[in-house]
């Protein structure tokens, strides 16, 4: 029903606009003038255009079952009925608006979704949309009534007339009919006022804050990770500050999520007691339904995928996570020759590795490491959502591990850091790779050297398993290169290899495979196949592969510059690069054999 209502609303809006730009029935106007003066009917025509424009804009909100959109459309349809009768006794158009008005009243229970958080960036988009619509309606009006314009005229004169009319300035065109001149002026000025007022209102109204992880949520997440952290290697990434939490009724389980372009995107498995997962998942789906958001999950494990599938979502394999058992890892053997040679070459060049928990690093060293990591990153966009923490050096993340590559100074000075691996805790005895940063001028093979050092000295940190990078659609790449692979498998692999020119799909898989990991599949969960394109775009936006311009107040920009110049700021999301899925395009990865 919401889709049908949205389509009908869009249709009525277009009819409202067309009914103004097309000529009226003369005999109806004659009857109307006996009751109302002509200026009233022309003003009603100008308002009808505004109603039509607003109905066109509100159709999308109605399709998403938004309650506010329903209220606005009902009011506008009632106004449309009156305006059609006043502007020219247009009984047919008024009957169409009245019929849709009745349908929306009968189906009002279908439109219960809450509004989305607002942003000032929306003001720019709405203002630009209204401007283009106003210009289009103005051109349509002048072309449909070209017989009322004196002498031929170029398109530039029409545009000048329209743009001037939107702000009440006379243009170069002259009309043969004073009535049409008055109608055109009223319509253009009304559209201009609508554009200015709507844009100004959206830009100046208080912006509703985006969901963020509260202090209470963070404390509760850390408590659950302390008890159930071993269940999911991605659990710690729920502590990203740009995520929100939704909890089961008992508080024993929760789901970390972010809303991106109308998609309620969860990351990893639910946190907490698996027996309480269904309650948290139901609350998640209820919240999505209340706001008409599309629910989706990125990067959940097989256990999590089963739990989500039981609620009605479909499941699709996304790729594989590389997990290494440190007890069985060794650099010996032919299969580890490339890693062994790379690590040996780096070590002979004078590099050493140092692995420490963040809580064991003195504050002044943490600040220096934070600044160094920011310098290595440069102006690169920070990527990551489901498999990245987005910060480095925070006092609350004392359990994280920093593995630093140090290069000895040939003059006997202090060794300089040249690369960094940052791991987050995976329960009490595991690590999950968060960030890989390096100096662009450093030697090749540093990443292999640091990972090998971490795995070989994991016991000193009390670590028994390490989660490395995520390989997107790894199984498709592996099946496509097998002897006797079918044409579909080879074609699918060929497409992934083609995409690897821009995204490090194949090279990241090869890099992970060097360490002989155990591959653990990760999945994406979604309602229907028609929702997949929207979910993919939302996932790309969340992982920062798609970056949209953002409105920032001048005071906010100035404060950001001051913070960047401060030498003792804490590390936030602008320092730590992404990992797994977002690491597909990370330029810091060193994947040379």
Coordinates of C-alpha atoms in Angstrom, one line a residue:
X1 CA 0.0 0.0 0.0
X2 CA 2.7 2.6 0.8
X3 CA 4.2 2.1 -2.7
X4 CA 0.9 2.5 -4.4
X5 CA 0.1 5.6 -2.3
X6 CA 3.4 7.1 -3.1
X7 CA 2.9 6.5 -6.9
X8 CA -0.6 8.1 -6.7
X9 CA 0.8 11.1 -4.7
X10 CA 3.4 11.6 -7.3
X11 CA 0.8 11.4 -10.0
X12 CA -1.5 13.9 -8.3
X13 CA 1.4 16.3 -7.8
X14 CA 2.3 16.2 -11.5
X15 CA -1.4 16.7 -12.4
X16 CA -1.5 19.8 -10.2
X17 CA 1.5 21.3 -12.0
X18 CA 0.2 20.4 -15.4
X19 CA -3.3 21.8 -14.7
X20 CA -1.8 25.2 -14.1
X21 CA 0.5 25.5 -17.1
X22 CA -2.3 24.3 -19.5
X23 CA -5.1 26.6 -20.6
X24 CA -8.3 26.7 -18.5
X25 CA -11.8 26.0 -19.8
X26 CA -13.2 29.4 -20.8
X27 CA -16.9 28.7 -19.9
X28 CA -15.8 27.5 -16.4
X29 CA -13.8 30.7 -15.9
X30 CA -16.7 32.8 -16.9
X31 CA -18.9 31.1 -14.3
X32 CA -16.2 31.4 -11.7
X33 CA -15.7 35.2 -12.3
X34 CA -19.3 35.8 -11.3
X35 CA -18.4 34.6 -7.8
X36 CA -14.6 35.4 -7.4
X37 CA -12.4 38.1 -8.9
X38 CA -9.8 36.9 -11.4
X39 CA -6.9 37.8 -9.1
X40 CA -8.1 35.2 -6.6
X41 CA -8.2 32.4 -9.2
X42 CA -4.7 33.3 -10.5
X43 CA -3.3 33.2 -6.9
X44 CA -5.0 29.9 -6.4
X45 CA -3.3 28.6 -9.5
X46 CA 0.1 29.8 -8.1
X47 CA -0.6 27.9 -4.9
X48 CA -1.6 24.8 -6.8
X49 CA 1.9 24.7 -8.3
X50 CA 3.4 24.8 -4.9
X51 CA 1.1 22.0 -3.7
X52 CA 2.1 19.9 -6.7
X53 CA 5.8 20.5 -6.1
X54 CA 5.5 19.5 -2.4
X55 CA 3.5 16.3 -3.3
X56 CA 6.2 15.3 -5.7
X57 CA 8.9 15.7 -3.0
X58 CA 6.8 14.0 -0.3
X59 CA 6.1 10.9 -2.4
X60 CA 9.3 9.2 -1.4
X61 CA 8.6 9.7 2.3
X62 CA 5.2 8.2 1.9
X63 CA 6.7 5.2 0.2
X64 CA 8.9 4.7 3.3
X65 CA 5.7 4.8 5.5
X66 CA 6.8 8.0 7.2
X67 CA 4.1 9.4 9.5
X68 CA 5.2 13.0 9.0
X69 CA 5.0 12.6 5.2
X70 CA 1.5 11.1 5.6
X71 CA 0.3 14.1 7.6
X72 CA 1.8 16.6 5.2
X73 CA 0.3 14.8 2.1
X74 CA -3.2 14.6 3.7
X75 CA -3.1 18.4 4.4
X76 CA -1.8 19.2 0.9
X77 CA -4.5 17.0 -0.7
X78 CA -7.2 18.8 1.2
X79 CA -5.7 22.1 0.0
X80 CA -5.5 20.8 -3.5
X81 CA -9.2 20.1 -3.7
X82 CA -10.0 23.6 -2.7
X83 CA -7.4 25.2 -4.9
X84 CA -8.6 23.3 -8.0
X85 CA -12.1 24.5 -7.5
X86 CA -11.1 28.1 -6.9
X87 CA -8.6 28.4 -9.7
X88 CA -10.9 27.2 -12.5
X89 CA -13.6 24.9 -11.3
X90 CA -11.4 21.9 -12.2
X91 CA -13.8 19.3 -10.9
X92 CA -11.8 16.3 -12.3
X93 CA -8.5 17.2 -10.6
X94 CA -10.3 18.1 -7.4
X95 CA -12.0 14.7 -7.5
X96 CA -8.7 12.9 -7.9
X97 CA -7.2 14.7 -4.9
X98 CA -10.3 14.0 -2.8
X99 CA -10.2 10.3 -3.7
X100 CA -6.5 9.9 -2.7
X101 CA -7.3 11.9 0.5
X102 CA -9.9 9.3 1.4
X103 CA -7.6 6.4 0.6
X104 CA -4.9 7.8 2.8
X105 CA -7.3 8.3 5.7
X106 CA -8.6 4.7 5.4
X107 CA -5.0 3.3 5.3
X108 CA -3.5 5.6 7.9
X109 CA -2.3 2.7 10.0
X110 CA 0.1 1.8 7.2
X111 CA 2.1 5.0 7.8
X112 CA 3.6 4.8 11.3
X113 CA 7.4 5.1 10.6
X114 CA 9.3 7.7 12.6
X115 CA 11.3 10.4 11.0
X116 CA 15.0 10.1 10.3
X117 CA 17.7 12.2 12.0
X118 CA 18.0 15.4 10.1
X119 CA 21.1 17.1 8.7
X120 CA 21.8 20.5 7.4
X121 CA 23.2 19.0 4.2
X122 CA 19.7 18.0 3.3
X123 CA 18.9 21.7 3.0
X124 CA 21.3 22.1 0.1
X125 CA 19.9 19.1 -1.7
X126 CA 16.3 20.2 -1.2
X127 CA 17.1 23.8 -2.3
X128 CA 18.9 22.6 -5.4
X129 CA 16.0 20.2 -6.3
X130 CA 13.4 22.9 -5.8
X131 CA 15.4 25.3 -8.0
X132 CA 15.6 22.8 -10.9
X133 CA 11.9 21.9 -10.5
X134 CA 11.0 25.6 -10.5
X135 CA 13.0 26.3 -13.7
X136 CA 11.4 23.2 -15.4
X137 CA 7.9 24.3 -14.5
X138 CA 8.6 27.9 -15.6
X139 CA 9.9 26.6 -19.0
X140 CA 6.8 24.4 -19.3
X141 CA 4.5 27.3 -18.5
X142 CA 6.1 29.6 -21.1
X143 CA 6.2 26.9 -23.8
X144 CA 2.6 25.8 -23.2
X145 CA 1.4 29.4 -23.3
X146 CA 3.8 30.7 -26.0
X147 CA 0.9 32.3 -27.9
X148 CA 0.7 34.9 -25.1
X149 CA 4.3 36.0 -25.6
X150 CA 5.1 39.0 -27.9
X151 CA 7.6 38.2 -30.7
X152 CA 10.0 35.2 -30.9
X153 CA 12.5 34.8 -28.1
X154 CA 15.6 32.7 -27.4
X155 CA 15.9 30.2 -24.6
X156 CA 18.3 32.5 -22.8
X157 CA 15.5 35.1 -22.5
X158 CA 13.1 32.5 -21.1
X159 CA 15.7 31.5 -18.5
X160 CA 16.3 35.1 -17.6
X161 CA 12.6 35.7 -17.2
X162 CA 12.2 32.6 -15.0
X163 CA 15.2 33.3 -12.8
X164 CA 14.2 36.9 -12.3
X165 CA 10.6 35.9 -11.7
X166 CA 11.6 33.6 -8.9
X167 CA 12.9 36.6 -6.9
X168 CA 10.2 39.1 -8.2
X169 CA 12.3 40.9 -10.9
X170 CA 10.7 41.6 -14.3
X171 CA 12.3 39.8 -17.2
X172 CA 12.8 40.7 -20.9
X173 CA 9.7 39.0 -22.2
X174 CA 6.4 40.9 -22.9
X175 CA 3.0 39.3 -22.9
X176 CA -0.1 39.9 -25.0
X177 CA -2.4 39.2 -22.1
X178 CA -2.3 41.0 -18.8
X179 CA -4.1 38.0 -17.2
X180 CA -1.3 35.6 -18.2
X181 CA 1.4 38.1 -17.2
X182 CA -0.1 38.2 -13.8
X183 CA -0.4 34.4 -13.6
X184 CA 3.2 33.9 -14.7
X185 CA 4.5 36.4 -12.2
X186 CA 2.5 34.9 -9.3
X187 CA 3.5 31.3 -10.1
X188 CA 7.2 32.1 -10.5
X189 CA 7.3 34.3 -7.3
X190 CA 5.5 31.6 -5.3
X191 CA 7.9 28.9 -6.4
X192 CA 10.9 31.2 -5.5
X193 CA 9.4 31.9 -2.1
X194 CA 8.8 28.2 -1.5
X195 CA 12.5 27.4 -2.5
X196 CA 13.9 30.1 -0.2
X197 CA 11.6 29.4 2.8
X198 CA 12.0 25.6 2.6
X199 CA 15.8 25.7 2.2
X200 CA 16.1 28.3 5.0
X201 CA 14.0 26.3 7.4
X202 CA 16.0 23.1 6.8
X203 CA 19.3 24.9 7.1
X204 CA 18.5 26.8 10.3
X205 CA 16.4 24.3 12.3
X206 CA 18.3 22.5 15.1
X207 CA 19.9 19.4 13.7
X208 CA 19.0 16.1 15.5
X209 CA 22.2 14.4 16.6
X210 CA 23.3 11.3 14.9
X211 CA 23.3 8.1 17.0
X212 CA 26.5 7.6 18.9
X213 CA 27.8 5.1 21.4
X214 CA 27.0 6.4 24.8
X215 CA 29.2 6.0 27.9
X216 CA 26.6 3.6 29.4
X217 CA 26.5 1.6 26.2
X218 CA 30.3 1.4 26.0
X219 CA 30.5 0.2 29.6
X220 CA 27.8 -2.5 28.9
X221 CA 29.6 -3.6 25.7
X222 CA 32.9 -4.0 27.5
X223 CA 31.2 -6.1 30.2
X224 CA 29.7 -8.4 27.6
X225 CA 33.1 -8.6 25.8
X226 CA 34.7 -9.6 29.0
X227 CA 32.3 -12.5 29.4
X228 CA 31.6 -13.5 25.8
X229 CA 34.4 -11.9 23.8
X230 CA 35.8 -15.1 22.5
X231 CA 32.7 -15.8 20.4
X232 CA 33.4 -13.3 17.7
X233 CA 36.7 -11.8 16.5
X234 CA 34.9 -8.7 15.4
X235 CA 33.2 -8.1 18.7
X236 CA 35.6 -5.4 19.9
X237 CA 34.8 -3.3 16.8
X238 CA 31.3 -2.7 18.3
X239 CA 33.1 -0.1 20.4
X240 CA 33.5 2.3 17.4
X241 CA 32.1 5.6 18.6
X242 CA 30.1 6.2 15.4
X243 CA 27.9 3.1 16.1
X244 CA 24.8 2.7 18.3
X245 CA 23.7 -0.2 20.4
X246 CA 20.3 -1.8 20.7
X247 CA 19.7 -4.2 23.5
X248 CA 17.6 -7.2 24.3
X249 CA 14.9 -6.8 26.9
X250 CA 17.2 -8.6 29.5
X251 CA 20.3 -6.5 28.6
X252 CA 22.3 -9.8 28.1
X253 CA 22.8 -9.2 24.4
X254 CA 23.0 -6.3 22.0
X255 CA 23.5 -5.4 18.3
X256 CA 25.9 -2.7 17.1
X257 CA 24.6 -0.8 14.1
X258 CA 24.6 2.4 12.1
X259 CA 21.9 3.9 9.9
X260 CA 23.3 4.7 6.4
X261 CA 21.1 6.0 3.6
X262 CA 18.0 4.4 5.1
X263 CA 19.7 1.1 5.8
X264 CA 20.0 -0.1 9.4
X265 CA 23.4 -1.7 9.1
X266 CA 24.5 -4.1 11.8
X267 CA 28.1 -5.3 12.0
X268 CA 29.4 -8.7 13.1
X269 CA 27.5 -11.1 15.4
X270 CA 25.2 -9.9 18.2
X271 CA 27.2 -9.4 21.4
X272 CA 26.6 -11.2 24.6
X273 CA 24.9 -14.5 25.6
X274 CA 23.8 -16.4 22.5
X275 CA 20.6 -17.5 24.2
X276 CA 19.7 -13.8 24.4
X277 CA 20.5 -13.0 20.8
X278 CA 16.9 -13.6 19.5
X279 CA 15.6 -10.9 21.9
X280 CA 18.3 -8.4 20.6
X281 CA 17.6 -9.3 17.0
X282 CA 13.8 -8.8 17.5
X283 CA 14.5 -5.3 19.0
X284 CA 16.8 -4.5 16.1
X285 CA 14.1 -5.5 13.5
X286 CA 11.4 -3.7 15.4
X287 CA 13.5 -0.5 15.4
X288 CA 14.1 -0.8 11.7
X289 CA 10.4 -1.3 11.1
X290 CA 9.5 1.7 13.3
X291 CA 11.6 4.0 11.1
X292 CA 11.0 2.1 7.8
X293 CA 14.7 1.4 7.6
X294 CA 16.0 -1.6 5.6
X295 CA 17.7 -4.1 8.1
X296 CA 21.0 -5.6 7.0
X297 CA 24.0 -7.3 8.6
X298 CA 27.6 -7.2 7.4
X299 CA 30.3 -9.6 8.3
X300 CA 28.5 -12.0 10.7
X301 CA 29.9 -15.4 11.3
X302 CA 28.2 -18.7 10.5
X303 CA 26.7 -18.8 14.0
X304 CA 25.4 -15.3 13.7
X305 CA 24.1 -15.9 10.1
X306 CA 22.0 -18.9 11.4
X307 CA 20.5 -16.6 14.1
X308 CA 19.6 -13.9 11.6
X309 CA 18.2 -16.4 9.1
X310 CA 15.8 -17.7 11.8
X311 CA 14.2 -14.2 11.8
X312 CA 13.5 -14.3 8.1
X313 CA 16.5 -12.6 6.6
X314 CA 18.3 -14.2 3.6
X315 CA 22.1 -15.0 3.9
X316 CA 24.8 -14.5 1.3
X317 CA 28.5 -15.4 1.7
X318 CA 30.6 -12.2 1.7
X319 CA 34.1 -13.7 2.0
X320 CA 36.5 -15.3 4.4
X321 CA 38.4 -14.2 7.5
X322 CA 42.0 -15.4 7.9
X323 CA 42.6 -16.8 11.4
X324 CA 46.0 -18.2 12.4
X325 CA 46.6 -20.6 15.3
X326 CA 49.7 -19.3 16.9
X327 CA 50.7 -22.6 18.6
X328 CA 51.0 -24.3 15.2
X329 CA 52.4 -21.4 13.3
X330 CA 56.0 -21.8 12.1
X331 CA 58.2 -20.1 9.5
X332 CA 59.8 -23.4 8.6
X333 CA 58.9 -25.3 5.4
X334 CA 58.6 -24.6 1.7
X335 CA 55.1 -23.1 2.0
X336 CA 56.5 -20.3 4.2
X337 CA 59.5 -19.5 2.1
X338 CA 58.2 -16.1 0.8
X339 CA 57.3 -14.9 4.3
X340 CA 60.6 -16.2 5.7
X341 CA 62.6 -14.5 3.0
X342 CA 60.7 -11.2 3.3
X343 CA 61.1 -11.1 7.1
X344 CA 64.8 -12.0 6.8
X345 CA 65.5 -9.3 4.3
X346 CA 63.8 -6.7 6.5
X347 CA 65.7 -7.9 9.6
X348 CA 69.1 -7.7 7.7
X349 CA 68.2 -4.1 6.8
X350 CA 68.4 -3.2 10.4
X351 CA 64.8 -3.4 11.5
X352 CA 63.6 -4.7 14.8
X353 CA 60.0 -5.3 16.0
X354 CA 58.4 -4.4 19.4
X355 CA 55.0 -5.7 20.5
X356 CA 53.3 -4.2 23.6
X357 CA 49.9 -3.7 25.0
X358 CA 48.8 -0.1 24.8
X359 CA 48.5 0.2 28.5
X360 CA 52.2 -0.7 28.8
X361 CA 53.3 2.2 26.5
X362 CA 54.1 5.4 28.4
X363 CA 51.8 8.3 27.5
X364 CA 54.5 10.4 25.8
X365 CA 55.3 7.5 23.5
X366 CA 51.6 6.9 22.8
X367 CA 51.2 10.6 21.7
X368 CA 54.3 10.3 19.5
X369 CA 53.0 7.1 18.0
X370 CA 49.6 8.7 17.4
X371 CA 51.2 11.6 15.6
X372 CA 53.4 9.4 13.6
X373 CA 50.4 7.2 12.5
X374 CA 48.6 10.4 11.5
X375 CA 51.5 11.5 9.4
X376 CA 51.8 8.1 7.7
X377 CA 48.1 8.2 6.8
X378 CA 48.3 11.7 5.4
X379 CA 45.1 12.9 3.8
X380 CA 43.8 9.4 3.0
X381 CA 40.1 8.9 3.8
X382 CA 39.7 6.7 6.8
X383 CA 37.9 3.5 5.8
X384 CA 36.2 1.0 8.0
X385 CA 33.0 0.2 9.8
X386 CA 32.5 -3.5 10.5
X387 CA 36.1 -4.5 10.9
X388 CA 37.9 -1.3 12.1
X389 CA 38.0 0.5 15.4
X390 CA 38.6 3.9 14.0
X391 CA 41.0 5.2 16.7
X392 CA 44.4 4.7 18.2
X393 CA 45.8 5.4 21.6
X394 CA 42.6 5.9 23.5
X395 CA 43.0 5.4 27.2
X396 CA 40.0 3.0 27.3
X397 CA 41.7 0.6 24.8
X398 CA 44.6 -0.5 27.0
X399 CA 44.1 -4.1 26.0
X400 CA 45.0 -3.4 22.3
X401 CA 48.4 -4.3 21.0
X402 CA 50.8 -2.2 19.0
X403 CA 53.5 -4.0 17.0
X404 CA 56.0 -1.4 15.8
X405 CA 58.8 -1.8 13.3
X406 CA 61.9 0.2 14.4
X407 CA 64.8 1.1 12.2
X408 CA 68.2 1.6 13.9
X409 CA 69.9 4.9 13.4
X410 CA 73.2 4.5 11.6
X411 CA 74.6 7.4 13.6
X412 CA 73.8 5.7 16.9
X413 CA 70.7 7.7 17.7
X414 CA 67.3 6.5 18.8
X415 CA 65.6 4.0 16.5
X416 CA 62.8 5.4 14.4
X417 CA 59.4 3.8 13.9
X418 CA 58.7 2.9 10.3
X419 CA 55.6 0.8 10.4
X420 CA 52.8 -0.2 12.8
X421 CA 50.3 -3.0 13.3
X422 CA 47.4 -2.3 15.6
X423 CA 45.4 -5.2 17.1
X424 CA 42.3 -5.2 19.2
X425 CA 41.5 -7.9 21.8
X426 CA 39.6 -11.0 20.8
X427 CA 38.4 -12.3 24.1
X428 CA 41.1 -13.0 26.6
X429 CA 43.5 -15.0 24.4
X430 CA 43.1 -13.6 20.9
X431 CA 43.9 -10.6 18.7
X432 CA 42.1 -9.2 15.8
X433 CA 43.9 -7.0 13.2
X434 CA 42.6 -3.5 13.1
X435 CA 45.1 -1.3 11.3
X436 CA 48.3 -1.6 9.2
X437 CA 50.3 1.7 8.7
X438 CA 53.7 2.2 7.3
X439 CA 56.1 4.9 6.1
X440 CA 55.7 4.9 2.3
X441 CA 59.5 5.2 1.9
X442 CA 60.2 2.1 4.1
X443 CA 61.5 -1.2 2.8
X444 CA 59.1 -3.7 1.3
X445 CA 58.2 -6.7 3.4
X446 CA 57.6 -4.8 6.6
X447 CA 54.0 -6.1 7.0
X448 CA 55.1 -9.7 6.6
X449 CA 57.9 -9.1 9.1
X450 CA 55.6 -7.6 11.7
X451 CA 52.9 -10.2 11.3
X452 CA 55.5 -13.0 11.5
X453 CA 56.9 -11.4 14.6
X454 CA 53.5 -11.1 16.2
X455 CA 52.6 -14.8 15.5
X456 CA 56.0 -16.1 16.7
X457 CA 55.9 -14.1 19.9
X458 CA 52.2 -14.4 20.6
X459 CA 52.7 -16.6 23.7
X460 CA 54.6 -13.7 25.4
X461 CA 51.3 -11.7 25.1
X462 CA 49.1 -14.6 26.2
X463 CA 47.7 -14.9 22.7
X464 CA 46.7 -18.2 21.1
X465 CA 44.9 -17.1 17.9
X466 CA 45.1 -14.1 15.6
X467 CA 42.6 -12.8 13.1
X468 CA 44.2 -11.2 10.1
X469 CA 42.7 -9.5 7.1
X470 CA 39.4 -10.3 5.4
X471 CA 39.4 -11.7 1.9
X472 CA 36.4 -10.7 -0.2
X473 CA 34.8 -13.6 -2.1
X474 CA 37.9 -15.7 -1.5
X475 CA 36.1 -19.0 -2.3
X476 CA 35.2 -17.7 -5.7
X477 CA 38.8 -16.9 -6.5
X478 CA 39.9 -20.3 -5.2
X479 CA 37.3 -22.3 -7.1
X480 CA 37.9 -20.3 -10.3
X481 CA 41.6 -21.3 -10.5
X482 CA 41.2 -25.0 -9.7
X483 CA 42.0 -27.5 -12.4
X484 CA 38.8 -28.4 -14.3
X485 CA 36.8 -25.3 -13.0
X486 CA 33.7 -24.7 -15.0
X487 CA 33.0 -21.7 -17.3
X488 CA 30.8 -20.0 -14.6
X489 CA 33.5 -20.3 -11.9
X490 CA 36.2 -19.1 -14.3
X491 CA 34.1 -16.2 -15.5
X492 CA 33.3 -15.1 -11.9
X493 CA 36.9 -15.3 -11.0
X494 CA 37.8 -13.3 -14.2
X495 CA 35.4 -10.5 -13.1
X496 CA 37.0 -10.4 -9.6
X497 CA 40.4 -10.2 -11.2
X498 CA 39.2 -7.3 -13.4
X499 CA 37.9 -5.5 -10.3
X500 CA 41.2 -6.1 -8.6
X501 CA 42.7 -3.4 -10.8
X502 CA 41.0 -0.9 -8.6
X503 CA 40.3 -2.9 -5.4
X504 CA 42.9 -5.2 -3.8
X505 CA 40.7 -8.3 -4.0
X506 CA 43.1 -10.9 -5.3
X507 CA 46.3 -9.4 -3.9
X508 CA 44.8 -9.2 -0.4
X509 CA 43.7 -12.9 -0.6
X510 CA 47.3 -13.8 -1.7
X511 CA 48.8 -11.8 1.1
X512 CA 46.6 -13.6 3.7
X513 CA 47.3 -17.0 2.2
X514 CA 51.0 -16.6 2.9
X515 CA 50.5 -17.3 6.6
X516 CA 48.6 -20.6 6.0
X517 CA 45.5 -19.4 7.9
X518 CA 42.2 -21.2 8.6
X519 CA 39.5 -19.6 6.5
X520 CA 36.3 -18.7 8.4
X521 CA 33.4 -17.5 6.2
X522 CA 31.6 -14.2 6.9
X523 CA 28.2 -13.4 5.6
X524 CA 25.8 -10.5 4.7
X525 CA 22.2 -10.8 5.7
X526 CA 19.4 -9.0 3.9
X527 CA 15.5 -9.0 3.7
X528 CA 15.0 -9.5 -0.1
X529 CA 17.1 -9.6 -3.2
X530 CA 15.6 -6.3 -4.4
X531 CA 17.1 -4.7 -1.3
X532 CA 20.7 -5.9 -2.1
X533 CA 21.7 -3.0 -4.4
X534 CA 20.7 -0.5 -1.7
X535 CA 22.4 -2.5 1.0
X536 CA 25.6 -2.7 -1.1
X537 CA 25.7 1.1 -1.6
X538 CA 25.0 1.6 2.1
X539 CA 27.9 -0.8 2.9
X540 CA 30.2 1.1 0.6
X541 CA 29.3 4.3 2.2
X542 CA 29.7 3.0 5.7
X543 CA 33.2 1.6 4.8
X544 CA 34.0 5.0 3.2
X545 CA 34.4 3.8 -0.3
X546 CA 31.6 6.3 -1.2
X547 CA 32.2 9.6 0.5
X548 CA 29.6 12.3 0.2
X549 CA 30.3 16.0 1.0
X550 CA 29.3 17.0 4.5
X551 CA 28.0 20.3 5.9
X552 CA 30.3 21.7 8.5
X553 CA 29.6 25.0 10.3
X554 CA 32.6 27.5 10.1
X555 CA 33.0 27.4 13.8
X556 CA 33.2 23.5 13.7
X557 CA 35.9 23.7 10.9
X558 CA 37.9 26.2 12.9
X559 CA 37.8 24.0 16.0
X560 CA 38.9 21.0 14.0
X561 CA 41.9 23.0 12.7
X562 CA 42.9 23.9 16.3
X563 CA 42.6 20.3 17.4
X564 CA 44.8 19.2 14.5
X565 CA 47.5 21.7 15.4
X566 CA 47.5 20.6 19.0
X567 CA 50.5 18.3 19.7
X568 CA 48.8 16.4 22.6
X569 CA 45.4 15.4 21.1
X570 CA 44.1 11.9 21.6
X571 CA 43.9 9.7 18.6
X572 CA 40.5 9.4 17.0
X573 CA 39.3 8.0 13.8
X574 CA 41.6 10.0 11.5
X575 CA 44.6 8.0 12.5
X576 CA 43.8 4.3 12.2
X577 CA 43.2 2.8 8.8
X578 CA 40.7 0.1 8.0
X579 CA 41.1 -3.6 8.1
X580 CA 39.2 -6.5 6.5
X581 CA 36.5 -5.5 4.1
X582 CA 37.6 -1.8 3.9
X583 CA 41.2 -2.8 3.6
X584 CA 40.5 -4.0 0.1
X585 CA 41.7 -0.6 -1.2
X586 CA 44.0 0.4 1.7
X587 CA 47.2 1.8 0.1
X588 CA 49.2 1.0 3.2
X589 CA 49.1 -2.7 2.6
X590 CA 52.4 -4.2 1.6
X591 CA 51.6 -7.3 -0.5
X592 CA 54.7 -7.8 -2.5
X593 CA 56.0 -11.4 -2.5

